[in-house]
């Protein structure tokens, strides 16, 4: 066996946190190597955030075309060209990959395409994509290996070759009837997009509501919107078996409160959560411990149980958002520089790109109640926001949780057009420890969605204290 090559920093996985750290270390003149299994730039620009939002926007355009008459326009019958949708998405991905290739070519940074596995502490063997192997020994190792879509252990499911979001985004044909297993964020985004392209869609969710993490009023509003869009919903429904093959014909047997039934479709999409990519990479050999769910155990500085080894992003159990991974990078970067930065008490917003968008930051009502936190709740329907009326996007609502004593904003949720942009306004106010009256009295541009915050927070004194 050839001797190991020595590097100062070795990053296993080239996702968001890993690539940012690699570029930072390389700029500082540190000899750094990145080992990436397949995706140059990681999941976000290749198979997740960016391509999914690209396809979702194409579905939004399809929706506009079908409703052109509502805007005073005449248009002929719209037909979805999934090959064209895919090509638009692929062109964007290719451009993103090219940008990453240029960044990875920086001086002092080596990008290695291949499968990496620990064979000893601080030593990784790489099975190169081009053939052959290399062994690298590092002073410091950073894990950023991510997660993959979970395929539940349901009889017949694996044999049916179901789609995950990865394969769904590569379809060049339109499923006649897409059955979606899972009413979480990914399942909801994909379900609505394919319905707008023209597929019949059924969403099967084990729990009593869609978007299980959200408050019941938010989930109920999403349910209404999906039903209005012609999506069939099967809640409190437990899959018990699958027959057939996705892309041909599938029969999903499910158990409901009224007994067993069969849901038939042409294609089956699994959106049932994520599994960390920590199996089979030798973490036990490296002295890196996992938690009961298979995520890497880390402290608040993202240090693992092995000296000199850090973990970042989804594999470390961080919130499964690219922007959380960006902050993981900052935590590790600053601690390497001798600063004291942690993951404790981070204020992490998120947006679900259904239409209208769902965005939230801080506490939900359910979380506040569970933690015994008294909060004053203000609500505003989107049809009260003048900008929503101008664009014909009046479905949904805003709501905020306020501390009745300090007047601090504890949380904010919005189901409405441009929610992902408006939530940043509230998050900024929360980070600045601005009382809700600051947004209530701010002079916000008219007519914008953010202007609705004036009216939302003006209604706080009218709400009951909880």
GROMACS .gro file of C-alpha atoms in nm:
model
  466
    1UNK     CA    1   0.000   0.000   0.000
    2UNK     CA    2   0.138   0.339  -0.099
    3UNK     CA    3   0.209   0.589   0.182
    4UNK     CA    4  -0.059   0.842   0.267
    5UNK     CA    5  -0.039   1.193   0.126
    6UNK     CA    6  -0.034   1.464   0.390
    7UNK     CA    7  -0.272   1.760   0.384
    8UNK     CA    8  -0.347   2.019   0.645
    9UNK     CA    9  -0.727   2.020   0.598
   10UNK     CA   10  -0.939   1.741   0.455
   11UNK     CA   11  -1.308   1.796   0.384
   12UNK     CA   12  -1.523   1.492   0.319
   13UNK     CA   13  -1.823   1.613   0.124
   14UNK     CA   14  -1.845   1.921  -0.095
   15UNK     CA   15  -2.185   2.054   0.010
   16UNK     CA   16  -2.261   2.409   0.117
   17UNK     CA   17  -2.069   2.421   0.445
   18UNK     CA   18  -1.782   2.210   0.311
   19UNK     CA   19  -1.721   2.410  -0.003
   20UNK     CA   20  -1.740   2.744   0.179
   21UNK     CA   21  -1.488   2.626   0.434
   22UNK     CA   22  -1.262   2.490   0.161
   23UNK     CA   23  -1.262   2.819  -0.026
   24UNK     CA   24  -1.195   3.012   0.295
   25UNK     CA   25  -0.903   2.791   0.397
   26UNK     CA   26  -0.755   2.797   0.047
   27UNK     CA   27  -0.770   3.177   0.041
   28UNK     CA   28  -0.578   3.178   0.367
   29UNK     CA   29  -0.302   2.969   0.207
   30UNK     CA   30  -0.390   2.647   0.390
   31UNK     CA   31  -0.334   2.325   0.199
   32UNK     CA   32  -0.683   2.183   0.166
   33UNK     CA   33  -0.840   1.889  -0.016
   34UNK     CA   34  -1.212   1.829  -0.077
   35UNK     CA   35  -1.345   1.480  -0.145
   36UNK     CA   36  -1.685   1.480  -0.316
   37UNK     CA   37  -1.869   1.166  -0.420
   38UNK     CA   38  -2.053   1.297  -0.727
   39UNK     CA   39  -2.208   1.644  -0.712
   40UNK     CA   40  -1.979   1.937  -0.785
   41UNK     CA   41  -2.114   2.206  -0.552
   42UNK     CA   42  -2.322   1.966  -0.344
   43UNK     CA   43  -2.692   1.887  -0.346
   44UNK     CA   44  -2.831   2.242  -0.339
   45UNK     CA   45  -2.732   2.356  -0.690
   46UNK     CA   46  -2.756   2.008  -0.844
   47UNK     CA   47  -3.055   1.812  -0.716
   48UNK     CA   48  -3.226   2.006  -0.438
   49UNK     CA   49  -3.290   2.375  -0.360
   50UNK     CA   50  -3.204   2.544  -0.687
   51UNK     CA   51  -3.340   2.293  -0.941
   52UNK     CA   52  -3.659   2.232  -0.742
   53UNK     CA   53  -3.735   2.604  -0.728
   54UNK     CA   54  -3.657   2.631  -1.099
   55UNK     CA   55  -3.914   2.362  -1.178
   56UNK     CA   56  -4.164   2.508  -0.931
   57UNK     CA   57  -4.140   2.841  -1.111
   58UNK     CA   58  -4.212   2.670  -1.443
   59UNK     CA   59  -4.523   2.527  -1.276
   60UNK     CA   60  -4.618   2.878  -1.164
   61UNK     CA   61  -4.597   2.998  -1.524
   62UNK     CA   62  -4.820   2.706  -1.628
   63UNK     CA   63  -5.071   2.820  -1.366
   64UNK     CA   64  -5.063   3.176  -1.500
   65UNK     CA   65  -5.127   3.050  -1.853
   66UNK     CA   66  -5.427   2.846  -1.744
   67UNK     CA   67  -5.572   3.147  -1.563
   68UNK     CA   68  -5.479   3.411  -1.821
   69UNK     CA   69  -5.842   3.517  -1.865
   70UNK     CA   70  -5.853   3.629  -1.501
   71UNK     CA   71  -5.588   3.888  -1.589
   72UNK     CA   72  -5.768   4.011  -1.899
   73UNK     CA   73  -5.554   3.810  -2.139
   74UNK     CA   74  -5.647   3.563  -2.409
   75UNK     CA   75  -5.432   3.254  -2.451
   76UNK     CA   76  -5.479   2.925  -2.628
   77UNK     CA   77  -5.477   2.590  -2.450
   78UNK     CA   78  -5.150   2.540  -2.260
   79UNK     CA   79  -4.961   2.212  -2.293
   80UNK     CA   80  -4.680   2.111  -2.062
   81UNK     CA   81  -4.352   2.014  -2.227
   82UNK     CA   82  -4.169   1.833  -1.948
   83UNK     CA   83  -3.862   1.787  -2.166
   84UNK     CA   84  -3.850   2.166  -2.199
   85UNK     CA   85  -3.901   2.211  -1.825
   86UNK     CA   86  -3.614   1.971  -1.763
   87UNK     CA   87  -3.389   2.146  -2.014
   88UNK     CA   88  -3.447   2.483  -1.849
   89UNK     CA   89  -3.356   2.330  -1.514
   90UNK     CA   90  -3.050   2.150  -1.655
   91UNK     CA   91  -2.918   2.470  -1.816
   92UNK     CA   92  -2.931   2.647  -1.480
   93UNK     CA   93  -2.760   2.354  -1.305
   94UNK     CA   94  -2.485   2.341  -1.567
   95UNK     CA   95  -2.416   2.710  -1.514
   96UNK     CA   96  -2.399   2.663  -1.137
   97UNK     CA   97  -2.162   2.366  -1.173
   98UNK     CA   98  -1.933   2.571  -1.399
   99UNK     CA   99  -1.915   2.844  -1.134
  100UNK     CA  100  -1.821   2.586  -0.871
  101UNK     CA  101  -1.555   2.430  -1.092
  102UNK     CA  102  -1.393   2.771  -1.127
  103UNK     CA  103  -1.401   2.826  -0.751
  104UNK     CA  104  -1.257   2.484  -0.679
  105UNK     CA  105  -0.964   2.559  -0.910
  106UNK     CA  106  -0.830   2.811  -0.656
  107UNK     CA  107  -0.466   2.791  -0.555
  108UNK     CA  108  -0.400   2.560  -0.264
  109UNK     CA  109  -0.727   2.371  -0.302
  110UNK     CA  110  -0.751   2.022  -0.446
  111UNK     CA  111  -1.091   1.888  -0.550
  112UNK     CA  112  -1.108   1.507  -0.560
  113UNK     CA  113  -1.405   1.332  -0.717
  114UNK     CA  114  -1.453   0.994  -0.553
  115UNK     CA  115  -1.584   0.791  -0.259
  116UNK     CA  116  -1.402   0.855   0.069
  117UNK     CA  117  -1.389   0.627   0.374
  118UNK     CA  118  -1.190   0.639   0.697
  119UNK     CA  119  -0.939   0.355   0.728
  120UNK     CA  120  -0.778   0.497   1.043
  121UNK     CA  121  -0.815   0.809   1.258
  122UNK     CA  122  -0.751   1.118   1.041
  123UNK     CA  123  -0.683   0.897   0.738
  124UNK     CA  124  -0.922   0.856   0.446
  125UNK     CA  125  -0.895   0.630   0.146
  126UNK     CA  126  -1.061   0.753  -0.173
  127UNK     CA  127  -1.193   0.535  -0.452
  128UNK     CA  128  -1.148   0.777  -0.741
  129UNK     CA  129  -1.424   0.829  -0.998
  130UNK     CA  130  -1.162   0.802  -1.269
  131UNK     CA  131  -1.033   0.473  -1.125
  132UNK     CA  132  -0.771   0.383  -0.867
  133UNK     CA  133  -0.735   0.491  -0.507
  134UNK     CA  134  -0.558   0.751  -0.296
  135UNK     CA  135  -0.490   0.773   0.077
  136UNK     CA  136  -0.487   1.108   0.252
  137UNK     CA  137  -0.385   1.188   0.608
  138UNK     CA  138  -0.489   1.521   0.756
  139UNK     CA  139  -0.425   1.740   1.055
  140UNK     CA  140  -0.794   1.835   1.059
  141UNK     CA  141  -1.098   1.665   0.903
  142UNK     CA  142  -1.437   1.822   0.834
  143UNK     CA  143  -1.742   1.610   0.758
  144UNK     CA  144  -2.012   1.746   0.529
  145UNK     CA  145  -2.163   1.429   0.384
  146UNK     CA  146  -2.529   1.535   0.389
  147UNK     CA  147  -2.840   1.320   0.376
  148UNK     CA  148  -3.050   1.132   0.122
  149UNK     CA  149  -3.420   1.067   0.078
  150UNK     CA  150  -3.558   0.800   0.309
  151UNK     CA  151  -3.743   0.511   0.148
  152UNK     CA  152  -3.964   0.364   0.424
  153UNK     CA  153  -3.972  -0.010   0.488
  154UNK     CA  154  -4.312  -0.071   0.331
  155UNK     CA  155  -4.370  -0.408   0.162
  156UNK     CA  156  -4.324  -0.372  -0.212
  157UNK     CA  157  -4.214  -0.008  -0.202
  158UNK     CA  158  -3.847  -0.054  -0.294
  159UNK     CA  159  -3.938  -0.305  -0.565
  160UNK     CA  160  -4.173  -0.049  -0.718
  161UNK     CA  161  -3.871   0.175  -0.792
  162UNK     CA  162  -4.038   0.493  -0.659
  163UNK     CA  163  -3.925   0.840  -0.747
  164UNK     CA  164  -3.756   1.067  -0.496
  165UNK     CA  165  -3.731   1.440  -0.558
  166UNK     CA  166  -3.406   1.370  -0.748
  167UNK     CA  167  -3.572   1.155  -1.013
  168UNK     CA  168  -3.887   1.367  -1.018
  169UNK     CA  169  -3.683   1.672  -1.119
  170UNK     CA  170  -3.538   1.474  -1.411
  171UNK     CA  171  -3.867   1.360  -1.563
  172UNK     CA  172  -3.912   1.439  -1.932
  173UNK     CA  173  -4.272   1.318  -1.926
  174UNK     CA  174  -4.578   1.416  -1.729
  175UNK     CA  175  -4.710   1.152  -1.487
  176UNK     CA  176  -5.076   1.080  -1.545
  177UNK     CA  177  -5.141   1.035  -1.173
  178UNK     CA  178  -4.866   1.104  -0.920
  179UNK     CA  179  -4.908   0.954  -0.573
  180UNK     CA  180  -4.694   1.137  -0.317
  181UNK     CA  181  -4.598   0.958   0.004
  182UNK     CA  182  -4.551   1.232   0.262
  183UNK     CA  183  -4.720   1.561   0.339
  184UNK     CA  184  -4.407   1.743   0.451
  185UNK     CA  185  -4.236   2.032   0.278
  186UNK     CA  186  -4.078   1.842  -0.013
  187UNK     CA  187  -4.392   1.641  -0.077
  188UNK     CA  188  -4.608   1.953  -0.079
  189UNK     CA  189  -4.380   2.142  -0.317
  190UNK     CA  190  -4.362   1.854  -0.565
  191UNK     CA  191  -4.732   1.770  -0.539
  192UNK     CA  192  -4.847   2.121  -0.624
  193UNK     CA  193  -4.594   2.165  -0.904
  194UNK     CA  194  -4.699   1.846  -1.084
  195UNK     CA  195  -5.066   1.927  -1.036
  196UNK     CA  196  -5.004   2.259  -1.210
  197UNK     CA  197  -4.822   2.086  -1.492
  198UNK     CA  198  -5.137   1.878  -1.542
  199UNK     CA  199  -5.094   1.556  -1.343
  200UNK     CA  200  -5.362   1.413  -1.120
  201UNK     CA  201  -5.205   1.415  -0.772
  202UNK     CA  202  -5.281   1.235  -0.447
  203UNK     CA  203  -5.088   1.314  -0.127
  204UNK     CA  204  -5.079   1.040   0.137
  205UNK     CA  205  -4.988   1.153   0.488
  206UNK     CA  206  -4.972   0.932   0.797
  207UNK     CA  207  -5.049   1.216   1.036
  208UNK     CA  208  -5.369   1.414   1.086
  209UNK     CA  209  -5.245   1.726   0.906
  210UNK     CA  210  -5.019   1.840   0.627
  211UNK     CA  211  -4.693   2.012   0.729
  212UNK     CA  212  -4.680   1.839   1.067
  213UNK     CA  213  -4.442   2.097   1.219
  214UNK     CA  214  -4.683   2.383   1.163
  215UNK     CA  215  -4.969   2.514   1.374
  216UNK     CA  216  -5.312   2.362   1.300
  217UNK     CA  217  -5.445   2.685   1.148
  218UNK     CA  218  -5.154   2.698   0.903
  219UNK     CA  219  -5.198   2.331   0.811
  220UNK     CA  220  -5.573   2.379   0.766
  221UNK     CA  221  -5.515   2.673   0.530
  222UNK     CA  222  -5.269   2.469   0.322
  223UNK     CA  223  -5.522   2.186   0.308
  224UNK     CA  224  -5.788   2.423   0.175
  225UNK     CA  225  -5.550   2.563  -0.087
  226UNK     CA  226  -5.450   2.217  -0.207
  227UNK     CA  227  -5.810   2.103  -0.232
  228UNK     CA  228  -5.891   2.419  -0.431
  229UNK     CA  229  -5.604   2.328  -0.663
  230UNK     CA  230  -5.758   1.986  -0.725
  231UNK     CA  231  -5.513   1.778  -0.521
  232UNK     CA  232  -5.656   1.474  -0.346
  233UNK     CA  233  -5.550   1.444   0.018
  234UNK     CA  234  -5.542   1.125   0.223
  235UNK     CA  235  -5.466   1.220   0.585
  236UNK     CA  236  -5.443   0.982   0.881
  237UNK     CA  237  -5.356   0.725   0.618
  238UNK     CA  238  -5.095   0.454   0.676
  239UNK     CA  239  -4.932   0.287   0.372
  240UNK     CA  240  -4.920  -0.090   0.422
  241UNK     CA  241  -4.812  -0.223   0.085
  242UNK     CA  242  -4.726  -0.138  -0.274
  243UNK     CA  243  -4.787  -0.336  -0.592
  244UNK     CA  244  -4.669  -0.262  -0.942
  245UNK     CA  245  -4.398  -0.034  -1.072
  246UNK     CA  246  -4.367   0.343  -1.074
  247UNK     CA  247  -4.381   0.490  -1.425
  248UNK     CA  248  -4.622   0.213  -1.525
  249UNK     CA  249  -4.892   0.146  -1.269
  250UNK     CA  250  -4.882   0.137  -0.891
  251UNK     CA  251  -5.138   0.026  -0.636
  252UNK     CA  252  -5.084   0.161  -0.287
  253UNK     CA  253  -5.268  -0.021  -0.011
  254UNK     CA  254  -5.338   0.203   0.285
  255UNK     CA  255  -5.504   0.170   0.624
  256UNK     CA  256  -5.747   0.445   0.724
  257UNK     CA  257  -5.990   0.503   1.010
  258UNK     CA  258  -6.259   0.362   0.782
  259UNK     CA  259  -6.063   0.050   0.689
  260UNK     CA  260  -5.824  -0.048   0.412
  261UNK     CA  261  -5.840   0.104   0.064
  262UNK     CA  262  -5.632   0.107  -0.252
  263UNK     CA  263  -5.495   0.422  -0.418
  264UNK     CA  264  -5.394   0.373  -0.781
  265UNK     CA  265  -5.157   0.590  -0.978
  266UNK     CA  266  -4.908   0.592  -1.261
  267UNK     CA  267  -4.612   0.711  -1.057
  268UNK     CA  268  -4.507   0.703  -0.693
  269UNK     CA  269  -4.298   0.977  -0.528
  270UNK     CA  270  -4.148   0.918  -0.184
  271UNK     CA  271  -4.106   1.231   0.029
  272UNK     CA  272  -4.086   1.075   0.374
  273UNK     CA  273  -3.789   1.245   0.535
  274UNK     CA  274  -3.411   1.223   0.517
  275UNK     CA  275  -3.144   0.973   0.622
  276UNK     CA  276  -2.787   1.087   0.703
  277UNK     CA  277  -2.508   0.963   0.475
  278UNK     CA  278  -2.303   0.834   0.767
  279UNK     CA  279  -2.323   0.460   0.706
  280UNK     CA  280  -2.029   0.283   0.549
  281UNK     CA  281  -1.773   0.565   0.565
  282UNK     CA  282  -1.571   0.429   0.856
  283UNK     CA  283  -1.674   0.676   1.123
  284UNK     CA  284  -1.633   0.409   1.392
  285UNK     CA  285  -1.272   0.364   1.286
  286UNK     CA  286  -1.223   0.741   1.312
  287UNK     CA  287  -1.367   0.755   1.664
  288UNK     CA  288  -1.666   0.962   1.547
  289UNK     CA  289  -1.983   0.869   1.734
  290UNK     CA  290  -2.337   0.884   1.598
  291UNK     CA  291  -2.664   0.961   1.772
  292UNK     CA  292  -2.951   0.707   1.774
  293UNK     CA  293  -3.082   0.844   1.442
  294UNK     CA  294  -2.747   0.806   1.267
  295UNK     CA  295  -2.643   1.172   1.271
  296UNK     CA  296  -2.293   1.271   1.379
  297UNK     CA  297  -2.274   1.372   1.744
  298UNK     CA  298  -2.146   1.729   1.773
  299UNK     CA  299  -2.122   1.993   2.042
  300UNK     CA  300  -2.238   2.351   1.998
  301UNK     CA  301  -1.914   2.430   1.814
  302UNK     CA  302  -1.974   2.140   1.575
  303UNK     CA  303  -1.682   1.940   1.711
  304UNK     CA  304  -1.730   1.563   1.701
  305UNK     CA  305  -1.623   1.304   1.958
  306UNK     CA  306  -1.294   1.258   1.767
  307UNK     CA  307  -1.023   1.520   1.828
  308UNK     CA  308  -0.955   1.729   1.520
  309UNK     CA  309  -1.278   1.629   1.344
  310UNK     CA  310  -1.576   1.859   1.286
  311UNK     CA  311  -1.915   1.792   1.123
  312UNK     CA  312  -2.136   2.044   0.946
  313UNK     CA  313  -2.467   2.059   0.768
  314UNK     CA  314  -2.739   1.797   0.766
  315UNK     CA  315  -2.515   1.505   0.865
  316UNK     CA  316  -2.455   1.686   1.195
  317UNK     CA  317  -2.826   1.712   1.263
  318UNK     CA  318  -2.841   2.081   1.174
  319UNK     CA  319  -3.172   2.214   1.037
  320UNK     CA  320  -3.209   2.088   0.682
  321UNK     CA  321  -3.176   2.420   0.506
  322UNK     CA  322  -2.888   2.554   0.297
  323UNK     CA  323  -2.885   2.877   0.497
  324UNK     CA  324  -2.835   2.675   0.818
  325UNK     CA  325  -2.538   2.503   0.655
  326UNK     CA  326  -2.395   2.845   0.567
  327UNK     CA  327  -2.408   2.936   0.934
  328UNK     CA  328  -2.249   2.603   1.029
  329UNK     CA  329  -1.957   2.710   0.811
  330UNK     CA  330  -1.936   3.039   0.997
  331UNK     CA  331  -1.938   2.861   1.334
  332UNK     CA  332  -1.648   2.635   1.235
  333UNK     CA  333  -1.456   2.912   1.058
  334UNK     CA  334  -1.473   3.147   1.355
  335UNK     CA  335  -1.379   2.882   1.608
  336UNK     CA  336  -1.077   2.783   1.399
  337UNK     CA  337  -0.979   3.149   1.419
  338UNK     CA  338  -1.000   3.143   1.798
  339UNK     CA  339  -1.339   3.311   1.829
  340UNK     CA  340  -1.626   3.182   2.039
  341UNK     CA  341  -1.921   3.116   1.809
  342UNK     CA  342  -2.181   2.843   1.864
  343UNK     CA  343  -2.502   2.701   1.724
  344UNK     CA  344  -2.685   2.787   2.045
  345UNK     CA  345  -3.005   2.995   2.017
  346UNK     CA  346  -2.979   3.049   1.643
  347UNK     CA  347  -3.274   3.225   1.482
  348UNK     CA  348  -3.321   3.023   1.163
  349UNK     CA  349  -3.607   3.112   0.926
  350UNK     CA  350  -3.738   2.893   0.649
  351UNK     CA  351  -3.966   2.908   0.350
  352UNK     CA  352  -4.169   2.633   0.185
  353UNK     CA  353  -4.209   2.715  -0.183
  354UNK     CA  354  -4.566   2.612  -0.230
  355UNK     CA  355  -4.797   2.875  -0.375
  356UNK     CA  356  -4.865   3.083  -0.179
  357UNK     CA  357  -4.537   3.050   0.005
  358UNK     CA  358  -4.516   2.948   0.369
  359UNK     CA  359  -4.245   3.118   0.575
  360UNK     CA  360  -4.177   3.113   0.945
  361UNK     CA  361  -3.923   3.234   1.199
  362UNK     CA  362  -3.912   3.198   1.577
  363UNK     CA  363  -4.179   3.031   1.787
  364UNK     CA  364  -4.504   2.886   1.661
  365UNK     CA  365  -4.816   2.895   1.878
  366UNK     CA  366  -4.781   2.522   1.941
  367UNK     CA  367  -4.419   2.558   2.052
  368UNK     CA  368  -4.503   2.849   2.280
  369UNK     CA  369  -4.780   2.651   2.447
  370UNK     CA  370  -4.557   2.346   2.488
  371UNK     CA  371  -4.288   2.556   2.654
  372UNK     CA  372  -4.534   2.744   2.874
  373UNK     CA  373  -4.458   3.079   2.712
  374UNK     CA  374  -4.744   3.329   2.727
  375UNK     CA  375  -4.788   3.510   2.399
  376UNK     CA  376  -5.023   3.757   2.242
  377UNK     CA  377  -5.123   3.644   1.892
  378UNK     CA  378  -5.204   3.883   1.606
  379UNK     CA  379  -5.349   3.765   1.275
  380UNK     CA  380  -5.413   3.935   0.943
  381UNK     CA  381  -5.575   3.773   0.637
  382UNK     CA  382  -5.384   3.827   0.315
  383UNK     CA  383  -5.691   3.983   0.152
  384UNK     CA  384  -5.633   4.277   0.390
  385UNK     CA  385  -5.293   4.343   0.228
  386UNK     CA  386  -5.343   4.581  -0.062
  387UNK     CA  387  -5.051   4.445  -0.265
  388UNK     CA  388  -5.210   4.099  -0.251
  389UNK     CA  389  -5.522   4.243  -0.407
  390UNK     CA  390  -5.330   4.405  -0.694
  391UNK     CA  391  -5.173   4.074  -0.797
  392UNK     CA  392  -5.475   3.859  -0.721
  393UNK     CA  393  -5.292   3.655  -0.454
  394UNK     CA  394  -5.520   3.686  -0.152
  395UNK     CA  395  -5.508   3.335  -0.011
  396UNK     CA  396  -5.346   3.281   0.330
  397UNK     CA  397  -5.266   3.498   0.630
  398UNK     CA  398  -4.993   3.648   0.849
  399UNK     CA  399  -4.963   3.596   1.222
  400UNK     CA  400  -4.721   3.705   1.492
  401UNK     CA  401  -4.654   3.607   1.853
  402UNK     CA  402  -4.573   3.892   2.089
  403UNK     CA  403  -4.442   3.887   2.445
  404UNK     CA  404  -4.718   4.081   2.628
  405UNK     CA  405  -4.471   4.229   2.878
  406UNK     CA  406  -4.154   4.310   2.683
  407UNK     CA  407  -4.338   4.362   2.351
  408UNK     CA  408  -4.068   4.154   2.179
  409UNK     CA  409  -4.159   3.956   1.868
  410UNK     CA  410  -4.140   3.586   1.958
  411UNK     CA  411  -4.239   3.438   1.624
  412UNK     CA  412  -4.389   3.508   1.285
  413UNK     CA  413  -4.557   3.295   1.019
  414UNK     CA  414  -4.691   3.391   0.681
  415UNK     CA  415  -4.880   3.187   0.426
  416UNK     CA  416  -4.894   3.427   0.136
  417UNK     CA  417  -4.730   3.552  -0.180
  418UNK     CA  418  -4.366   3.659  -0.130
  419UNK     CA  419  -4.365   3.523   0.226
  420UNK     CA  420  -4.000   3.428   0.190
  421UNK     CA  421  -3.910   3.794   0.145
  422UNK     CA  422  -4.139   3.934   0.415
  423UNK     CA  423  -4.010   3.692   0.680
  424UNK     CA  424  -3.662   3.846   0.644
  425UNK     CA  425  -3.803   4.181   0.757
  426UNK     CA  426  -3.941   4.030   1.075
  427UNK     CA  427  -3.628   3.823   1.137
  428UNK     CA  428  -3.415   4.136   1.110
  429UNK     CA  429  -3.636   4.311   1.364
  430UNK     CA  430  -3.606   4.012   1.599
  431UNK     CA  431  -3.227   4.001   1.564
  432UNK     CA  432  -3.214   4.374   1.642
  433UNK     CA  433  -3.439   4.312   1.945
  434UNK     CA  434  -3.684   4.562   1.806
  435UNK     CA  435  -4.021   4.571   1.978
  436UNK     CA  436  -4.321   4.496   1.764
  437UNK     CA  437  -4.415   4.865   1.772
  438UNK     CA  438  -4.109   4.937   1.559
  439UNK     CA  439  -4.264   4.748   1.268
  440UNK     CA  440  -4.609   4.874   1.352
  441UNK     CA  441  -4.494   5.234   1.312
  442UNK     CA  442  -4.234   5.188   1.036
  443UNK     CA  443  -4.296   5.369   0.708
  444UNK     CA  444  -4.305   5.074   0.468
  445UNK     CA  445  -4.332   5.114   0.092
  446UNK     CA  446  -4.682   5.109  -0.055
  447UNK     CA  447  -4.807   4.887  -0.206
  448UNK     CA  448  -4.585   4.595  -0.099
  449UNK     CA  449  -4.642   4.269   0.087
  450UNK     CA  450  -4.419   4.391   0.370
  451UNK     CA  451  -4.657   4.682   0.419
  452UNK     CA  452  -4.900   4.431   0.564
  453UNK     CA  453  -4.675   4.419   0.872
  454UNK     CA  454  -4.800   4.767   0.964
  455UNK     CA  455  -5.156   4.644   0.989
  456UNK     CA  456  -5.065   4.310   1.144
  457UNK     CA  457  -4.879   4.467   1.433
  458UNK     CA  458  -5.132   4.751   1.464
  459UNK     CA  459  -5.386   4.482   1.552
  460UNK     CA  460  -5.183   4.347   1.848
  461UNK     CA  461  -5.373   4.553   2.106
  462UNK     CA  462  -5.699   4.410   1.971
  463UNK     CA  463  -5.597   4.049   2.030
  464UNK     CA  464  -5.654   3.848   2.343
  465UNK     CA  465  -5.355   3.770   2.559
  466UNK     CA  466  -5.285   3.400   2.588
   0.00000   0.00000   0.00000
